[in-house]
Structure formats: C-alpha cells, structure tokens
mmCIF file of C-alpha atoms in Angstrom:
data_model
loop_
_atom_site.group_PDB
_atom_site.id
_atom_site.type_symbol
_atom_site.label_atom_id
_atom_site.label_comp_id
_atom_site.label_asym_id
_atom_site.label_seq_id
_atom_site.Cartn_x
_atom_site.Cartn_y
_atom_site.Cartn_z
ATOM 1 C CA UNK B 977 26.372 -3.158 12.060
ATOM 2 C CA UNK B 978 26.336 -6.224 11.125
ATOM 3 C CA UNK B 979 23.384 -7.732 12.633
ATOM 4 C CA UNK B 980 21.329 -4.340 11.080
ATOM 5 C CA UNK B 981 21.353 -5.802 7.993
ATOM 6 C CA UNK B 982 21.242 -8.732 8.448
ATOM 7 C CA UNK B 983 17.098 -7.690 10.045
ATOM 8 C CA UNK B 984 16.101 -5.956 7.112
ATOM 9 C CA UNK B 985 12.629 -4.149 7.105
ATOM 10 C CA UNK B 986 9.770 -6.220 6.661
ATOM 11 C CA UNK B 987 11.374 -8.974 9.189
ATOM 12 C CA UNK B 988 11.841 -6.134 12.077
ATOM 13 C CA UNK B 989 8.163 -5.789 11.586
ATOM 14 C CA UNK B 990 6.981 -8.450 11.471
ATOM 15 C CA UNK B 991 9.083 -9.193 15.038
ATOM 16 C CA UNK B 992 7.465 -6.616 15.718
ATOM 17 C CA UNK B 993 4.361 -7.576 15.793
ATOM 18 C CA UNK B 994 4.717 -10.382 16.598
ATOM 19 C CA UNK B 995 6.735 -8.679 19.935
ATOM 20 C CA UNK B 996 3.405 -6.113 20.382
ATOM 21 C CA UNK B 997 1.418 -9.576 21.028
ATOM 22 C CA UNK B 998 3.780 -11.028 22.777
ATOM 23 C CA UNK B 999 3.117 -7.481 25.142
ATOM 24 C CA UNK B 1000 -0.358 -8.086 25.419
ATOM 25 C CA UNK B 1001 -0.580 -11.668 26.517
ATOM 26 C CA UNK B 1002 1.662 -10.759 28.812
ATOM 27 C CA UNK B 1003 -0.740 -7.926 30.023
ATOM 28 C CA UNK B 1004 -3.915 -9.978 30.510
ATOM 29 C CA UNK B 1005 -2.525 -12.554 32.178
ATOM 30 C CA UNK B 1006 0.113 -10.773 34.311
ATOM 31 C CA UNK B 1007 -2.610 -8.245 35.770
ATOM 32 C CA UNK B 1008 -5.515 -9.660 33.785
ATOM 33 C CA UNK B 1009 -5.125 -11.935 37.373
ATOM 34 C CA UNK B 1010 -5.293 -8.558 38.826
ATOM 35 C CA UNK B 1011 -8.494 -6.852 37.336
ATOM 36 C CA UNK B 1012 -10.980 -9.953 37.532
ATOM 37 C CA UNK B 1013 -9.887 -10.828 41.803
ATOM 38 C CA UNK B 1014 -10.809 -6.781 40.995
ATOM 39 C CA UNK B 1015 -14.798 -7.595 39.271
ATOM 40 C CA UNK B 1016 -15.027 -10.347 42.061
ATOM 41 C CA UNK B 1017 -14.349 -8.899 45.072
ATOM 42 C CA UNK B 1018 -18.001 -7.283 46.335
ATOM 43 C CA UNK B 1019 -19.161 -10.824 45.342
ATOM 44 C CA UNK B 1020 -16.995 -13.439 46.879
ATOM 45 C CA UNK B 1021 -15.956 -12.138 49.663
ATOM 46 C CA UNK B 1022 -18.640 -11.268 52.833
ATOM 47 C CA UNK B 1023 -16.862 -10.268 55.570
ATOM 48 C CA UNK B 1024 -14.602 -6.923 56.144
ATOM 49 C CA UNK B 1025 -11.271 -9.312 56.464
ATOM 50 C CA UNK B 1026 -12.296 -12.333 53.457
ATOM 51 C CA UNK B 1027 -12.167 -8.478 51.276
ATOM 52 C CA UNK B 1028 -8.857 -7.355 53.110
ATOM 53 C CA UNK B 1029 -7.321 -10.958 51.946
ATOM 54 C CA UNK B 1030 -8.176 -11.214 48.166
ATOM 55 C CA UNK B 1031 -7.100 -7.807 48.795
ATOM 56 C CA UNK B 1032 -3.719 -8.501 49.796
ATOM 57 C CA UNK B 1033 -3.786 -11.758 47.150
ATOM 58 C CA UNK B 1034 -2.645 -9.385 44.530
ATOM 59 C CA UNK B 1035 -1.624 -6.277 46.921
ATOM 60 C CA UNK B 1036 2.332 -6.744 47.282
ATOM 61 C CA UNK B 1037 1.949 -6.826 42.666
ATOM 62 C CA UNK B 1038 -0.265 -6.176 41.034
ATOM 63 C CA UNK B 1039 1.439 -2.311 40.697
ATOM 64 C CA UNK B 1040 4.666 -4.322 37.951
ATOM 65 C CA UNK B 1041 2.204 -6.138 36.857
ATOM 66 C CA UNK B 1042 0.742 -3.255 35.380
ATOM 67 C CA UNK B 1043 4.615 -3.114 33.440
ATOM 68 C CA UNK B 1044 3.355 -5.118 30.974
ATOM 69 C CA UNK B 1045 -0.262 -2.375 29.358
ATOM 70 C CA UNK B 1046 2.664 0.490 29.822
ATOM 71 C CA UNK B 1047 5.150 -1.625 27.342
ATOM 72 C CA UNK B 1048 2.499 -1.917 25.368
ATOM 73 C CA UNK B 1049 1.225 1.681 25.099
ATOM 74 C CA UNK B 1050 5.457 2.010 24.425
ATOM 75 C CA UNK B 1051 5.718 -0.746 21.648
ATOM 76 C CA UNK B 1052 2.090 0.574 19.294
ATOM 77 C CA UNK B 1053 3.613 4.499 20.389
ATOM 78 C CA UNK B 1054 7.145 3.468 18.287
ATOM 79 C CA UNK B 1055 6.852 0.691 16.654
ATOM 80 C CA UNK B 1056 4.009 1.826 15.282
ATOM 81 C CA UNK B 1057 3.016 5.577 15.180
ATOM 82 C CA UNK B 1058 -0.461 5.525 13.457
ATOM 83 C CA UNK B 1059 -1.617 2.329 15.734
ATOM 84 C CA UNK B 1060 -1.446 4.535 17.936
ATOM 85 C CA UNK B 1061 -2.800 7.768 16.642
ATOM 86 C CA UNK B 1062 -5.994 6.629 15.890
ATOM 87 C CA UNK B 1063 -6.233 4.005 18.025
ATOM 88 C CA UNK B 1064 -5.097 6.427 21.356
ATOM 89 C CA UNK B 1065 -7.774 9.797 18.662
ATOM 90 C CA UNK B 1066 -10.494 7.433 18.030
ATOM 91 C CA UNK B 1067 -10.832 5.716 21.064
ATOM 92 C CA UNK B 1068 -10.590 9.126 23.585
ATOM 93 C CA UNK B 1069 -13.935 8.571 25.822
ATOM 94 C CA UNK B 1070 -12.831 4.939 26.006
ATOM 95 C CA UNK B 1071 -9.683 5.756 27.073
ATOM 96 C CA UNK B 1072 -10.049 7.874 29.588
ATOM 97 C CA UNK B 1073 -12.748 6.194 30.908
ATOM 98 C CA UNK B 1074 -10.015 2.934 30.964
ATOM 99 C CA UNK B 1075 -7.171 6.141 31.831
ATOM 100 C CA UNK B 1076 -10.383 6.756 35.610
ATOM 101 C CA UNK B 1077 -10.717 3.191 36.758
ATOM 102 C CA UNK B 1078 -6.584 2.691 36.469
ATOM 103 C CA UNK B 1079 -5.940 5.690 38.994
ATOM 104 C CA UNK B 1080 -9.103 4.199 40.786
ATOM 105 C CA UNK B 1081 -7.534 1.015 42.123
ATOM 106 C CA UNK B 1082 -3.683 1.734 43.173
ATOM 107 C CA UNK B 1083 -6.234 5.151 45.252
ATOM 108 C CA UNK B 1084 -8.886 2.592 46.668
ATOM 109 C CA UNK B 1085 -5.997 0.196 47.200
ATOM 110 C CA UNK B 1086 -4.265 2.968 49.863
ATOM 111 C CA UNK B 1087 -7.105 4.780 51.934
ATOM 112 C CA UNK B 1088 -9.862 1.537 52.120
ATOM 113 C CA UNK B 1089 -8.445 0.294 55.158
ATOM 114 C CA UNK B 1090 -7.658 3.894 56.932
ATOM 115 C CA UNK B 1091 -10.721 4.194 58.855
ATOM 116 C CA UNK B 1092 -12.908 1.684 60.196
ATOM 117 C CA UNK B 1093 -16.400 2.274 58.938
ATOM 118 C CA UNK B 1094 -17.755 0.275 56.847
ATOM 119 C CA UNK B 1095 -19.873 2.582 54.363
ATOM 120 C CA UNK B 1096 -16.588 3.716 53.960
ATOM 121 C CA UNK B 1097 -14.220 0.528 53.455
ATOM 122 C CA UNK B 1098 -17.266 -0.838 51.078
ATOM 123 C CA UNK B 1099 -17.475 2.335 49.386
ATOM 124 C CA UNK B 1100 -13.707 1.735 48.566
ATOM 125 C CA UNK B 1101 -14.181 -2.197 47.980
ATOM 126 C CA UNK B 1102 -16.966 -1.023 45.231
ATOM 127 C CA UNK B 1103 -14.284 1.736 43.626
ATOM 128 C CA UNK B 1104 -12.054 -1.991 43.506
ATOM 129 C CA UNK B 1105 -13.955 -3.583 41.569
ATOM 130 C CA UNK B 1106 -14.163 -0.208 38.434
ATOM 131 C CA UNK B 1107 -11.147 -0.713 38.536
ATOM 132 C CA UNK B 1108 -10.980 -3.932 37.935
ATOM 133 C CA UNK B 1109 -14.484 -4.834 35.680
ATOM 134 C CA UNK B 1110 -14.272 -1.532 33.176
ATOM 135 C CA UNK B 1111 -10.734 -2.734 31.843
ATOM 136 C CA UNK B 1112 -11.785 -5.830 31.770
ATOM 137 C CA UNK B 1113 -14.513 -4.730 29.087
ATOM 138 C CA UNK B 1114 -13.216 -2.206 27.621
ATOM 139 C CA UNK B 1115 -10.149 -3.948 26.648
ATOM 140 C CA UNK B 1116 -12.630 -6.197 25.211
ATOM 141 C CA UNK B 1117 -14.199 -3.612 23.921
ATOM 142 C CA UNK B 1118 -11.651 -1.730 21.533
ATOM 143 C CA UNK B 1119 -10.816 -5.449 20.039
ATOM 144 C CA UNK B 1120 -13.992 -6.433 18.651
ATOM 145 C CA UNK B 1121 -13.856 -3.113 17.590
ATOM 146 C CA UNK B 1122 -10.677 -3.424 16.301
ATOM 147 C CA UNK B 1123 -12.521 -6.871 14.263
ATOM 148 C CA UNK B 1124 -15.170 -4.168 13.184
ATOM 149 C CA UNK B 1125 -13.948 -1.987 12.248
ATOM 150 C CA UNK B 1126 -12.694 1.731 12.829
ATOM 151 C CA UNK B 1127 -14.374 4.747 10.858
ATOM 152 C CA UNK B 1128 -11.160 7.116 9.565
ATOM 153 C CA UNK B 1129 -9.990 7.898 7.311
ATOM 154 C CA UNK B 1130 -6.323 9.179 5.870
ATOM 155 C CA UNK B 1131 -6.131 12.512 3.748
ATOM 156 C CA UNK B 1132 -2.619 12.118 1.208
ATOM 157 C CA UNK B 1133 -0.667 14.099 4.286
ATOM 158 C CA UNK B 1134 -0.975 11.187 6.287
ATOM 159 C CA UNK B 1135 -3.576 13.042 8.480
ATOM 160 C CA UNK B 1136 -5.719 10.595 10.128
ATOM 161 C CA UNK B 1137 -9.306 12.122 11.421
ATOM 162 C CA UNK B 1138 -11.563 9.500 13.378
ATOM 163 C CA UNK B 1139 -15.728 10.249 12.114
ATOM 164 C CA UNK B 1140 -17.008 7.563 14.151
ATOM 165 C CA UNK B 1141 -18.708 8.973 18.862
ATOM 166 C CA UNK B 1142 -17.524 6.874 21.850
ATOM 167 C CA UNK B 1143 -21.580 5.256 21.012
ATOM 168 C CA UNK B 1144 -20.827 3.747 18.070
ATOM 169 C CA UNK B 1145 -18.323 1.396 20.233
ATOM 170 C CA UNK B 1146 -20.722 -0.179 22.163
ATOM 171 C CA UNK B 1147 -21.753 -2.050 19.970
ATOM 172 C CA UNK B 1148 -23.093 -5.612 20.092
ATOM 173 C CA UNK B 1149 -20.259 -7.305 18.730
ATOM 174 C CA UNK B 1150 -18.365 -5.204 20.538
ATOM 175 C CA UNK B 1151 -20.310 -5.792 23.617
ATOM 176 C CA UNK B 1152 -19.976 -9.327 23.326
ATOM 177 C CA UNK B 1153 -15.940 -9.332 22.746
ATOM 178 C CA UNK B 1154 -16.147 -7.318 26.359
ATOM 179 C CA UNK B 1155 -17.868 -10.250 27.384
ATOM 180 C CA UNK B 1156 -15.585 -12.229 26.770
ATOM 181 C CA UNK B 1157 -12.554 -10.468 28.054
ATOM 182 C CA UNK B 1158 -14.861 -10.441 31.802
ATOM 183 C CA UNK B 1159 -15.733 -13.717 32.562
ATOM 184 C CA UNK B 1160 -12.086 -15.284 31.513
ATOM 185 C CA UNK B 1161 -10.332 -12.330 33.474
ATOM 186 C CA UNK B 1162 -12.798 -13.301 35.901
ATOM 187 C CA UNK B 1163 -11.951 -16.947 36.393
ATOM 188 C CA UNK B 1164 -8.563 -16.582 36.351
ATOM 189 C CA UNK B 1165 -8.404 -14.067 38.484
ATOM 190 C CA UNK B 1166 -10.083 -16.952 40.916
ATOM 191 C CA UNK B 1167 -7.484 -19.165 39.826
ATOM 192 C CA UNK B 1168 -5.106 -17.259 41.813
ATOM 193 C CA UNK B 1169 -6.908 -16.358 44.364
ATOM 194 C CA UNK B 1170 -7.688 -19.888 44.571
ATOM 195 C CA UNK B 1171 -3.832 -20.394 45.201
ATOM 196 C CA UNK B 1172 -3.563 -17.427 47.039
ATOM 197 C CA UNK B 1173 -5.864 -17.270 49.856
ATOM 198 C CA UNK B 1174 -7.803 -19.921 52.160
ATOM 199 C CA UNK B 1175 -11.318 -20.979 53.067
ATOM 200 C CA UNK B 1176 -14.595 -19.480 51.961
ATOM 201 C CA UNK B 1177 -13.453 -17.270 49.934
ATOM 202 C CA UNK B 1178 -11.139 -20.312 48.160
ATOM 203 C CA UNK B 1179 -14.403 -22.497 48.648
ATOM 204 C CA UNK B 1180 -16.715 -19.173 46.321
ATOM 205 C CA UNK B 1181 -13.481 -18.719 43.801
ATOM 206 C CA UNK B 1182 -13.009 -22.119 42.924
ATOM 207 C CA UNK B 1183 -17.102 -21.798 42.100
ATOM 208 C CA UNK B 1184 -17.202 -19.223 40.674
ATOM 209 C CA UNK B 1185 -13.763 -19.524 38.471
ATOM 210 C CA UNK B 1186 -15.427 -22.573 37.476
ATOM 211 C CA UNK B 1187 -18.886 -21.164 36.129
ATOM 212 C CA UNK B 1188 -16.307 -17.940 34.033
ATOM 213 C CA UNK B 1189 -14.444 -20.288 32.829
ATOM 214 C CA UNK B 1190 -17.903 -21.310 31.513
ATOM 215 C CA UNK B 1191 -19.593 -18.540 30.574
ATOM 216 C CA UNK B 1192 -15.912 -17.583 28.426
ATOM 217 C CA UNK B 1193 -16.190 -20.777 26.339
ATOM 218 C CA UNK B 1194 -19.409 -20.218 25.714
ATOM 219 C CA UNK B 1195 -18.807 -16.296 24.688
ATOM 220 C CA UNK B 1196 -15.589 -17.749 22.502
ATOM 221 C CA UNK B 1197 -18.090 -19.593 20.292
ATOM 222 C CA UNK B 1198 -20.506 -17.052 20.462
ATOM 223 C CA UNK B 1199 -17.536 -14.953 18.496
ATOM 224 C CA UNK B 1200 -16.159 -17.185 16.875
ATOM 225 C CA UNK B 1201 -19.595 -17.748 14.565
ATOM 226 C CA UNK B 1202 -20.256 -14.114 14.108
ATOM 227 C CA UNK B 1203 -16.938 -13.972 12.429
ATOM 228 C CA UNK B 1204 -18.036 -16.253 10.031
ATOM 229 C CA UNK B 1205 -21.507 -15.552 9.400
ATOM 230 C CA UNK B 1206 -22.308 -12.322 10.577
ATOM 231 C CA UNK B 1207 -18.677 -9.730 11.248
ATOM 232 C CA UNK B 1208 -16.530 -9.006 7.992
ATOM 233 C CA UNK B 1209 -13.363 -9.182 7.082
ATOM 234 C CA UNK B 1210 -10.771 -7.514 5.131
ATOM 235 C CA UNK B 1211 -8.930 -9.200 2.705
ATOM 236 C CA UNK B 1212 -5.385 -6.519 0.603
ATOM 237 C CA UNK B 1213 -6.207 -6.583 -3.443
ATOM 238 C CA UNK B 1214 -2.892 -5.031 -4.471
ATOM 239 C CA UNK B 1215 0.573 -6.674 -4.037
ATOM 240 C CA UNK B 1216 2.435 -6.794 -0.876
ATOM 241 C CA UNK B 1217 6.016 -5.272 -0.621
ATOM 242 C CA UNK B 1218 6.615 -5.817 3.009
ATOM 243 C CA UNK B 1219 9.366 -3.637 2.857
ATOM 244 C CA UNK B 1220 7.760 -0.305 1.124
ATOM 245 C CA UNK B 1221 6.506 2.475 2.100
ATOM 246 C CA UNK B 1222 4.547 3.511 5.235
ATOM 247 C CA UNK B 1223 1.955 4.873 3.477
ATOM 248 C CA UNK B 1224 -0.839 2.537 3.875
ATOM 249 C CA UNK B 1225 -2.721 4.290 0.400
ATOM 250 C CA UNK B 1226 -0.264 2.257 -1.826
ATOM 251 C CA UNK B 1227 -2.079 -0.862 -1.410
ATOM 252 C CA UNK B 1228 -5.796 -1.413 -2.829
ATOM 253 C CA UNK B 1229 -8.286 -3.119 0.043
ATOM 254 C CA UNK B 1230 -11.806 -4.906 -0.354
ATOM 255 C CA UNK B 1231 -14.721 -6.676 2.379
ATOM 256 C CA UNK B 1232 -14.364 -9.733 1.865
ATOM 257 C CA UNK B 1233 -17.431 -11.175 3.588
ATOM 258 C CA UNK B 1234 -15.469 -14.445 5.860
ATOM 259 C CA UNK B 1235 -12.049 -13.301 5.765
ATOM 260 C CA UNK B 1236 -10.942 -13.317 9.294
ATOM 261 C CA UNK B 1237 -10.981 -16.904 8.737
ATOM 262 C CA UNK B 1238 -8.485 -16.676 5.515
ATOM 263 C CA UNK B 1239 -5.731 -17.533 7.468
ATOM 264 C CA UNK B 1240 -7.022 -20.533 9.185
ATOM 265 C CA UNK B 1241 -8.013 -22.254 5.545
ATOM 266 C CA UNK B 1242 -4.322 -20.995 4.291
ATOM 267 C CA UNK B 1243 -1.882 -22.008 7.690
ATOM 268 C CA UNK B 1244 -3.748 -25.391 9.278
ATOM 269 C CA UNK B 1245 -1.346 -24.558 12.226
ATOM 270 C CA UNK B 1246 -2.848 -20.545 13.050
ATOM 271 C CA UNK B 1247 -5.708 -23.103 14.040
ATOM 272 C CA UNK B 1248 -3.694 -23.756 17.200
ATOM 273 C CA UNK B 1249 -4.508 -21.149 19.055
ATOM 274 C CA UNK B 1250 -8.345 -21.288 18.628
ATOM 275 C CA UNK B 1251 -8.194 -24.602 19.592
ATOM 276 C CA UNK B 1252 -5.906 -23.259 22.910
ATOM 277 C CA UNK B 1253 -8.331 -20.565 23.859
ATOM 278 C CA UNK B 1254 -10.788 -23.600 23.435
ATOM 279 C CA UNK B 1255 -8.711 -26.916 25.185
ATOM 280 C CA UNK B 1256 -6.657 -24.154 28.824
ATOM 281 C CA UNK B 1257 -10.935 -22.194 29.402
ATOM 282 C CA UNK B 1258 -11.840 -26.461 29.148
ATOM 283 C CA UNK B 1259 -9.131 -27.314 31.040
ATOM 284 C CA UNK B 1260 -9.197 -24.484 33.820
ATOM 285 C CA UNK B 1261 -13.125 -26.106 34.076
ATOM 286 C CA UNK B 1262 -11.908 -29.277 34.941
ATOM 287 C CA UNK B 1263 -8.645 -28.443 37.020
ATOM 288 C CA UNK B 1264 -11.150 -25.777 38.989
ATOM 289 C CA UNK B 1265 -13.319 -28.633 39.700
ATOM 290 C CA UNK B 1266 -10.845 -30.775 40.990
ATOM 291 C CA UNK B 1267 -8.881 -28.628 43.031
ATOM 292 C CA UNK B 1268 -5.822 -28.782 41.191
ATOM 293 C CA UNK B 1269 -4.576 -25.256 42.008
ATOM 294 C CA UNK B 1270 -1.619 -24.100 40.495
ATOM 295 C CA UNK B 1271 -2.816 -26.330 37.672
ATOM 296 C CA UNK B 1272 -6.017 -24.384 36.577
ATOM 297 C CA UNK B 1273 -4.097 -20.892 36.501
ATOM 298 C CA UNK B 1274 -1.249 -22.381 34.271
ATOM 299 C CA UNK B 1275 -5.168 -23.978 32.418
ATOM 300 C CA UNK B 1276 -6.340 -20.253 32.557
ATOM 301 C CA UNK B 1277 -3.180 -18.349 31.211
ATOM 302 C CA UNK B 1278 -2.907 -20.520 28.306
ATOM 303 C CA UNK B 1279 -6.982 -20.123 27.709
ATOM 304 C CA UNK B 1280 -6.613 -16.602 27.592
ATOM 305 C CA UNK B 1281 -2.685 -16.568 26.116
ATOM 306 C CA UNK B 1282 -4.775 -18.229 22.827
ATOM 307 C CA UNK B 1283 -7.806 -15.466 22.072
ATOM 308 C CA UNK B 1284 -5.492 -13.124 22.542
ATOM 309 C CA UNK B 1285 -3.291 -15.273 19.563
ATOM 310 C CA UNK B 1286 -6.512 -15.772 17.463
ATOM 311 C CA UNK B 1287 -7.654 -12.120 16.938
ATOM 312 C CA UNK B 1288 -4.337 -11.468 15.964
ATOM 313 C CA UNK B 1289 -3.093 -13.947 14.048
ATOM 314 C CA UNK B 1290 -7.260 -13.924 12.072
ATOM 315 C CA UNK B 1291 -6.276 -10.137 10.928
ATOM 316 C CA UNK B 1292 -2.544 -10.799 9.641
ATOM 317 C CA UNK B 1293 -1.186 -9.067 8.122
ATOM 318 C CA UNK B 1294 -3.688 -6.208 9.052
ATOM 319 C CA UNK B 1295 -3.211 -4.540 12.016
ATOM 320 C CA UNK B 1296 -6.695 -1.877 12.459
ATOM 321 C CA UNK B 1297 -8.738 -1.724 9.268
ATOM 322 C CA UNK B 1298 -11.465 1.165 8.012
ATOM 323 C CA UNK B 1299 -14.047 1.253 8.021
ATOM 324 C CA UNK B 1300 -14.215 4.147 6.140
ATOM 325 C CA UNK B 1301 -12.424 3.280 2.590
ATOM 326 C CA UNK B 1302 -9.896 -0.765 3.202
ATOM 327 C CA UNK B 1303 -7.746 1.369 1.231
ATOM 328 C CA UNK B 1304 -6.818 3.033 4.550
ATOM 329 C CA UNK B 1305 -6.087 0.684 6.824
ATOM 330 C CA UNK B 1306 -3.502 -0.154 8.458
ATOM 331 C CA UNK B 1307 -1.061 -3.124 8.266
ATOM 332 C CA UNK B 1308 1.830 -4.658 9.465
ATOM 333 C CA UNK B 1309 4.117 -3.898 6.127
ATOM 334 C CA UNK B 1310 2.570 -0.827 5.712
ATOM 335 C CA UNK B 1311 2.252 1.550 9.120
ATOM 336 C CA UNK B 1312 5.229 1.116 11.024
ATOM 337 C CA UNK B 1313 8.594 3.123 12.556
ATOM 338 C CA UNK B 1314 11.830 3.492 10.160
ATOM 339 C CA UNK B 1315 14.290 0.520 9.751
ATOM 340 C CA UNK B 1316 16.168 2.032 11.787
ATOM 341 C CA UNK B 1317 13.846 3.028 14.744
ATOM 342 C CA UNK B 1318 12.676 -0.886 15.329
ATOM 343 C CA UNK B 1319 16.444 -1.919 15.063
ATOM 344 C CA UNK B 1320 16.979 0.317 18.240
ATOM 345 C CA UNK B 1321 14.477 -0.279 19.660
ATOM 346 C CA UNK B 1322 14.556 -4.506 19.411
ATOM 347 C CA UNK B 1323 18.089 -4.206 20.983
ATOM 348 C CA UNK B 1324 16.814 -2.273 23.842
ATOM 349 C CA UNK B 1325 13.660 -5.188 24.142
ATOM 350 C CA UNK B 1326 17.307 -8.388 23.996
ATOM 351 C CA UNK B 1327 18.460 -5.826 26.769
ATOM 352 C CA UNK B 1328 15.668 -5.062 29.262
ATOM 353 C CA UNK B 1329 13.199 -7.425 29.026
ATOM 354 C CA UNK B 1330 15.258 -10.563 30.184
ATOM 355 C CA UNK B 1331 15.631 -8.270 33.070
ATOM 356 C CA UNK B 1332 12.020 -7.504 33.849
ATOM 357 C CA UNK B 1333 10.898 -11.098 33.042
ATOM 358 C CA UNK B 1334 14.059 -12.239 36.151
ATOM 359 C CA UNK B 1335 12.789 -9.419 38.831
ATOM 360 C CA UNK B 1336 9.338 -9.741 38.587
ATOM 361 C CA UNK B 1337 9.444 -13.705 39.047
ATOM 362 C CA UNK B 1338 12.194 -13.063 41.907
ATOM 363 C CA UNK B 1339 9.665 -11.330 43.083
ATOM 364 C CA UNK B 1340 6.789 -13.524 42.595
ATOM 365 C CA UNK B 1341 8.755 -16.377 44.254
ATOM 366 C CA UNK B 1342 9.849 -13.595 47.288
ATOM 367 C CA UNK B 1343 5.818 -13.498 47.841
ATOM 368 C CA UNK B 1344 4.987 -16.758 47.604
ATOM 369 C CA UNK B 1345 2.694 -18.298 49.581
ATOM 370 C CA UNK B 1346 -1.042 -18.280 51.579
ATOM 371 C CA UNK B 1347 -2.635 -14.548 52.616
ATOM 372 C CA UNK B 1348 -2.002 -14.160 56.713
ATOM 373 C CA UNK B 1349 -4.973 -13.760 57.714
ATOM 374 C CA UNK B 1350 -3.864 -13.700 61.429
ATOM 375 C CA UNK B 1351 -0.998 -11.165 59.925
ATOM 376 C CA UNK B 1352 -4.019 -9.253 58.742
ATOM 377 C CA UNK B 1353 -6.249 -9.956 61.590
ATOM 378 C CA UNK B 1354 -3.929 -8.215 64.222
ATOM 379 C CA UNK B 1355 -1.246 -5.930 62.113
ATOM 380 C CA UNK B 1356 1.306 -7.637 62.736
ATOM 381 C CA UNK B 1357 2.612 -6.192 58.923
ATOM 382 C CA UNK B 1358 1.791 -4.225 56.894
ATOM 383 C CA UNK B 1359 -1.412 -5.371 54.982
ATOM 384 C CA UNK B 1360 -4.550 -3.097 52.812
#
C-alpha cells in the first residue's frame, strides 16, 4: 500500500505510456527480423535447401517472439481501454487481415516440408512471404494513420463510433509509413540471416539488407518532410490535469500545422529518437557491407527502436487523435484505466517481465550458431 500511495495517478499513466512504447519496440525488434526474413524468403533463397536454411534460421524462435505482440495488445486492452476499443473496431478489417497473415505463418512452417512436391513447397513459401510482408506493411500503415488521426467520435456516455472505412486507411502517407516498416524489417531480417546462415544466402542477405537500409533512410526522411509540410498535428488548448478523470471530453484541442514537431522544439533531448533512427540504419548499411554481422543487427535494432520511439515522442501526450473533432482525441492523461488497475498491472509486469526476458535470453543462447545445412539435408535433427 505504501508503494501504491507513492505512485500517484499521473506517474502511473506516464509509466504505462513508456511501457507501451517498450512493448512495441520489443515486438518490432524481436518479431521484426522474423517478419523481415519471411518477406525475403522468395528472393533470397533459390533452391529448396536454401529456402529450408532461411526458414530454419527463424523457425525455432519466431513463436516466442510473438509474446511481445501479445503483451502489447494486452497492455492496450488493460491500460488504455478506449485506445483498444477504437483501434480494434476502426481497424477491424486491417486487424483481421493481420491475424490471417499471422495464422498462416505457423501453418506454413509446419506443413511446408511435409511433401516433396515443388508446387506444394513453393505455395507455402509464398504464404510465408505473405505472413511476413503483410504484418510488416499493416503495422506501418497503422502507425501512419495514428499520426494522421482517425475518424472517430465519442458520445457524452463514452460510446465510441468509428466513421471511416478500410480503404481510408490506405492513404499515401500511411502507405509511405507501411513501406518504411517493410524496408526496415527486411534490413533487420537480412542482418539476422547474416548471423544464422553461410554461403550464397548470407551474401544475398548482405546485398539486399544493405539496399533495404538505404531505402529505409530515404523513406524515414520522406516521412519527416511530410510531417513538417503536409501532415497536420494536434495540440491541447486547455489546461492539462495529469491526474484528472479518464474522459477526453473534459479538454479542448485543436489541429495545428507542424504540431507533431513541437516536442522536439521544446525538449531538445527528444531529438535523440529520430537521430537514433537515422544513425542506426546508416550504421547498418556500413557494417553490413563490412561483414560485421553482430554489430549490424545491433545497428538495425537501434534504428528500429529510434523510429518507433520517435513516433511516441512527437505525439506525446496524444495516443490517438480524432479527425472528426480534436476534442475526442485520446491522450495519456484522459484515456487510461483506473489508478488501481494501472498499479496492479505494474506489479504484475515487474514480476513477469524479467522472467520473459531471462527465458528469451536463455533460448537464444541455447540456439545460437549457424544453421547446419548438412543436418537439414540428411534429416539428422528436426528441421522445417
């Protein structure tokens, strides 16, 4: 109870905003190379053995990496219920397509090598591509739409109504963000394949990964220019009560050109996030060309983390703006769960998060090393 008293409502809200960012970064980094590898599969592996090498580079670990996605969805549901309600209703078809892609992946992993038929295996290979490319694209499209704002409204009783459509989500800026997501995860996947494979596959990963890193830099810069000149931001125009009730209607907000860059002007240290995005991707290009494999994946992880964090840093305290009326927009201070709920969840997180991290580290230590091509070919161990 003493800790509960010390952690006041506004502090807990800020902690959970940070934790949500940590979970999203965790999924982008840990699950990102799985998705990037899947998106690379049809282009980086030319023989059946090479494709099995690529699949086995992520086969033992991809399932555990999805824990970060589950944790992120659970955190949104429990800590930011209004955000969950708008996102999973307004983005319903996009979420459905995302789930289809994520469901196809494990099926493809399990059934791809069950038959020797070339047509059979190529079909599952393209489904693995679908399961990697589509989630990477849709996650970026979702972030782009969050920056643009979403057409939803709130009633005085806090009923939420979404007034957009699936195709509204596929606007130019959101697709730009989607392509950025794909390119940076492809570079991340290529960095992982450099660690786990040898020979022709590793060399193709170096070439494609280097190109993807450069494309990511260009797309990230283009997104920044769009935020500066074309994308409207949001700002709160009424006094802010960080410990106030979870009711967005109690505030006033407005649309303002360049508002998403305001935090960078007021708090210079936030520039570290976009700087990390650019520096990480540039280092990934240089290190991948130099064949510094471990350093490369650390660089792609830095770049991805910087890009994800830069979105949160630019939008704070907004977490989902409304294009119908800025007053409906959800912020860190007016759309969270109760003080007690946030506290209980924080205690659970402090207990279980270290266990998840420790288990993940142990799994990667046990499974470290190159994929054994001979073992795959002669079937001396379980392989996909």
